[in-house]
Tab-separated table of C-alpha atoms in Angstrom:
chain	number	residue	atom	x	y	z
A	18	MET	CA	0.000	0.000	0.000
A	19	ASP	CA	1.362	3.459	-0.796
A	20	SER	CA	0.822	6.672	1.179
A	21	LYS	CA	-1.709	8.078	-1.294
A	22	LYS	CA	-3.984	5.046	-1.004
A	23	LEU	CA	-3.656	4.946	2.794
A	24	LEU	CA	-4.488	8.645	3.183
A	25	SER	CA	-7.436	8.331	0.811
A	26	GLN	CA	-8.883	5.399	2.766
A	27	TYR	CA	-8.311	7.195	6.070
A	28	ALA	CA	-10.079	10.308	4.735
A	29	GLN	CA	-13.058	8.085	3.821
A	30	GLY	CA	-13.292	6.851	7.424
A	31	GLU	CA	-11.258	3.626	7.224
A	32	ARG	CA	-9.228	3.074	10.421
A	33	ASN	CA	-8.197	-0.584	10.142
A	34	PHE	CA	-4.790	-0.993	8.507
A	35	ASN	CA	-3.950	-4.196	10.357
A	36	ARG	CA	-0.956	-5.985	8.741
A	37	ALA	CA	-0.568	-3.287	6.066
A	38	ILE	CA	2.721	-3.326	4.171
A	39	LEU	CA	3.980	0.263	4.369
A	40	HIS	CA	7.734	-0.320	4.125
A	41	GLN	CA	9.591	2.991	3.591
A	42	VAL	CA	6.336	4.924	3.112
A	43	ASN	CA	6.424	8.712	3.550
A	44	LEU	CA	3.706	9.832	5.952
A	45	ARG	CA	5.553	12.843	7.300
A	46	ASN	CA	3.380	15.362	9.209
A	47	THR	CA	0.116	13.475	8.590
A	48	ASP	CA	-2.785	12.952	10.994
A	49	LEU	CA	-3.716	9.289	11.423
A	50	LYS	CA	-4.866	9.333	15.044
A	51	GLY	CA	-7.021	6.447	16.194
A	52	ALA	CA	-5.979	4.090	13.389
A	53	ASN	CA	-5.160	0.393	13.809
A	54	PHE	CA	-1.708	-0.508	12.492
A	55	ALA	CA	-1.337	-3.754	14.472
A	56	GLU	CA	1.294	-6.022	12.896
A	57	ALA	CA	1.871	-3.505	10.067
A	58	ASP	CA	5.272	-3.178	8.398
A	59	LEU	CA	6.368	0.448	8.703
A	60	SER	CA	10.081	-0.307	8.654
A	61	GLY	CA	12.196	2.504	7.251
A	62	ALA	CA	9.135	4.771	7.013
A	63	ASP	CA	9.306	8.555	7.357
A	64	LEU	CA	6.792	9.204	10.117
A	65	SER	CA	8.381	12.382	11.434
A	66	GLY	CA	5.850	14.784	12.875
A	67	ILE	CA	2.990	12.273	12.402
A	68	ASP	CA	-0.018	12.271	14.753
A	69	LEU	CA	-0.707	8.703	15.884
A	70	ARG	CA	-2.414	9.508	19.187
A	71	GLY	CA	-4.442	6.589	20.488
A	72	CYS	CA	-3.368	4.264	17.674
A	73	ASN	CA	-2.917	0.521	18.003
A	74	LEU	CA	0.489	-0.513	16.688
A	75	THR	CA	0.779	-3.790	18.594
A	76	ARG	CA	3.546	-6.003	17.127
A	77	ALA	CA	4.173	-3.529	14.274
A	78	ASN	CA	7.600	-3.354	12.634
A	79	LEU	CA	9.066	0.147	12.886
A	80	THR	CA	12.708	-0.846	12.449
A	81	ASN	CA	14.792	2.171	11.404
A	82	ALA	CA	11.667	4.326	11.073
A	83	ASP	CA	11.908	8.097	11.555
A	84	LEU	CA	9.392	9.110	14.221
A	85	SER	CA	11.153	12.293	15.292
A	86	GLY	CA	8.643	14.761	16.679
A	87	ALA	CA	5.806	12.222	16.308
A	88	ASN	CA	2.810	12.312	18.655
A	89	LEU	CA	2.109	8.791	19.916
A	90	ALA	CA	0.396	9.767	23.173
A	91	ASN	CA	-1.750	6.994	24.653
A	92	ALA	CA	-0.930	4.616	21.789
A	93	ASN	CA	-0.659	0.853	22.229
A	94	LEU	CA	2.928	0.079	21.229
A	95	SER	CA	3.253	-3.273	22.972
A	96	GLU	CA	5.708	-5.673	21.353
A	97	VAL	CA	6.570	-3.107	18.644
A	98	ASN	CA	9.960	-3.435	16.952
A	99	PHE	CA	11.642	-0.019	17.191
A	100	ILE	CA	15.212	-1.263	16.628
A	101	GLY	CA	17.286	1.686	15.401
A	102	ALA	CA	14.241	3.968	15.202
A	103	ASP	CA	14.565	7.737	15.561
A	104	LEU	CA	12.174	8.940	18.273
A	105	ILE	CA	13.881	12.245	19.074
A	106	ARG	CA	11.391	14.626	20.708
A	107	ALA	CA	8.568	12.095	20.221
A	108	ASN	CA	5.566	12.373	22.525
A	109	LEU	CA	5.084	8.918	24.057
A	110	GLU	CA	3.139	10.099	27.097
A	111	GLY	CA	0.919	7.371	28.549
A	112	THR	CA	1.901	4.820	25.903
A	113	ASN	CA	1.993	1.080	26.426
A	114	LEU	CA	5.475	-0.054	25.382
A	115	CYS	CA	5.309	-3.366	27.248
A	116	ARG	CA	7.779	-5.848	25.677
A	117	ALA	CA	8.713	-3.325	22.946
A	118	ASP	CA	12.145	-3.715	21.353
A	119	LEU	CA	13.929	-0.358	21.431
A	120	ARG	CA	17.520	-1.584	21.003
A	121	GLY	CA	19.650	1.225	19.665
A	122	ALA	CA	16.641	3.565	19.359
A	123	ASN	CA	17.193	7.291	19.776
A	124	LEU	CA	14.740	8.622	22.365
A	125	ALA	CA	16.670	11.797	23.202
A	126	LEU	CA	14.341	14.512	24.504
A	127	ALA	CA	11.350	12.141	24.192
A	128	ASN	CA	8.375	12.515	26.526
A	129	LEU	CA	7.659	9.142	28.156
A	130	LEU	CA	5.672	10.527	31.089
A	131	GLY	CA	3.659	7.687	32.641
A	132	ALA	CA	4.605	5.211	29.916
A	133	ASN	CA	4.627	1.454	30.558
A	134	LEU	CA	8.052	0.117	29.546
A	135	SER	CA	7.803	-3.120	31.532
A	136	GLU	CA	9.783	-5.976	29.988
A	137	ALA	CA	10.960	-3.649	27.200
A	138	GLU	CA	14.354	-4.010	25.568
A	139	LEU	CA	16.243	-0.708	25.871
A	140	SER	CA	19.829	-1.916	25.565
A	141	GLY	CA	21.933	0.638	23.739
A	142	ALA	CA	19.037	3.121	23.536
A	143	ASN	CA	19.696	6.846	23.854
A	144	LEU	CA	17.400	8.431	26.458
A	145	THR	CA	19.461	11.594	26.935
A	146	ASN	CA	17.303	14.339	28.486
A	147	ALA	CA	14.184	12.171	28.097
A	148	ILE	CA	11.220	12.631	30.430
A	149	LEU	CA	10.651	9.304	32.191
A	150	ARG	CA	8.630	10.571	35.151
A	151	HIS	CA	6.334	7.925	36.614
A	152	THR	CA	7.309	5.328	34.003
A	153	ASN	CA	7.188	1.604	34.660
A	154	LEU	CA	10.623	0.119	33.965
A	155	ILE	CA	10.061	-3.186	35.776
A	156	CYS	CA	11.980	-6.077	34.169
A	157	THR	CA	13.292	-3.748	31.448
A	158	ASN	CA	16.739	-4.386	29.959
A	159	LEU	CA	18.651	-1.124	30.391
A	160	ASN	CA	22.082	-2.534	29.490
A	161	GLU	CA	24.273	0.235	27.993
A	162	ALA	CA	21.313	2.600	27.700
A	163	GLU	CA	22.212	6.292	28.010
A	164	PHE	CA	20.185	8.254	30.581
A	165	LEU	CA	22.292	11.416	30.846
A	166	GLY	CA	20.039	14.240	32.024
A	167	ALA	CA	16.927	12.026	31.952
A	168	ASP	CA	14.170	12.812	34.450
A	169	LEU	CA	13.375	9.560	36.266
A	170	THR	CA	11.313	11.153	39.036
A	171	GLY	CA	8.831	8.585	40.327
A	172	ALA	CA	9.935	5.907	37.847
A	173	THR	CA	9.576	2.308	39.037
A	174	VAL	CA	12.514	-0.045	38.496
A	175	THR	CA	13.718	-3.228	40.158
A	176	GLU	CA	17.256	-3.685	41.376
A	177	SER	CA	17.922	-6.188	38.577
A	178	GLU	CA	17.584	-3.409	35.987
A	179	THR	CA	20.545	-1.544	37.443
A	180	ASN	CA	22.790	-4.340	38.777
A	181	ASN	CA	26.206	-4.427	37.103
A	182	GLN	CA	25.228	-1.588	34.801
A	183	VAL	CA	26.382	1.974	34.596
A	184	LEU	CA	23.420	4.295	34.288
A	185	HIS	CA	24.364	7.894	33.639
A	186	VAL	CA	21.309	9.369	35.289
A	187	GLY	CA	22.749	11.954	37.639
A	188	LEU	CA	19.712	11.588	39.912
A	189	SER	CA	19.265	10.524	43.490
A	190	HIS	CA	17.783	7.067	44.010
A	191	THR	CA	15.327	8.678	46.405
A	192	TRP	CA	13.425	9.896	43.346
A	193	ILE	CA	12.971	6.381	42.019
A	194	THR	CA	10.595	3.739	43.371
A	195	TRP	CA	12.328	0.386	43.830
A	196	ALA	CA	9.945	-2.521	43.292
A	197	GLY	CA	10.440	-6.217	44.066
A	198	SER	CA	12.351	-8.558	41.787
A	199	CYS	CA	10.864	-9.891	38.566
């Protein structure tokens, strides 16, 4: 499916794009809020500045996609593949990123306020200056993730997330809620 066909169908009221093949599609600065892209292939797509608020992208492939400045607030992003994705300045407030794969993703300056990142894979991710207030990081792999300047106020992590790892957070542990082991 190409961007023209997708936008035409969306304009006509279609919201179900489950399993759509949208590899390397250009949907920059479009409004597709409330759509269902579960299991869709959006790998390599230009989704910068897109509005995907409240969308369902469960198990979608967004490998190497450009989502810089995208609005994904309250979206279901569980089990999404974001390997190598660009999420700089993305709004991920209140999103469900449970079991999402964010290895090597760039989340610098991203807003993850209240997001659920439980069991997510964040190894090698860049979260420099990201807002992670009140996020759930239980059982999340944070190996070699960069947290320089990140706001982790009220975030919930277990000790296993930080054992034997260097987290460059620059914050007091008193700001973080320590939960039981996974």
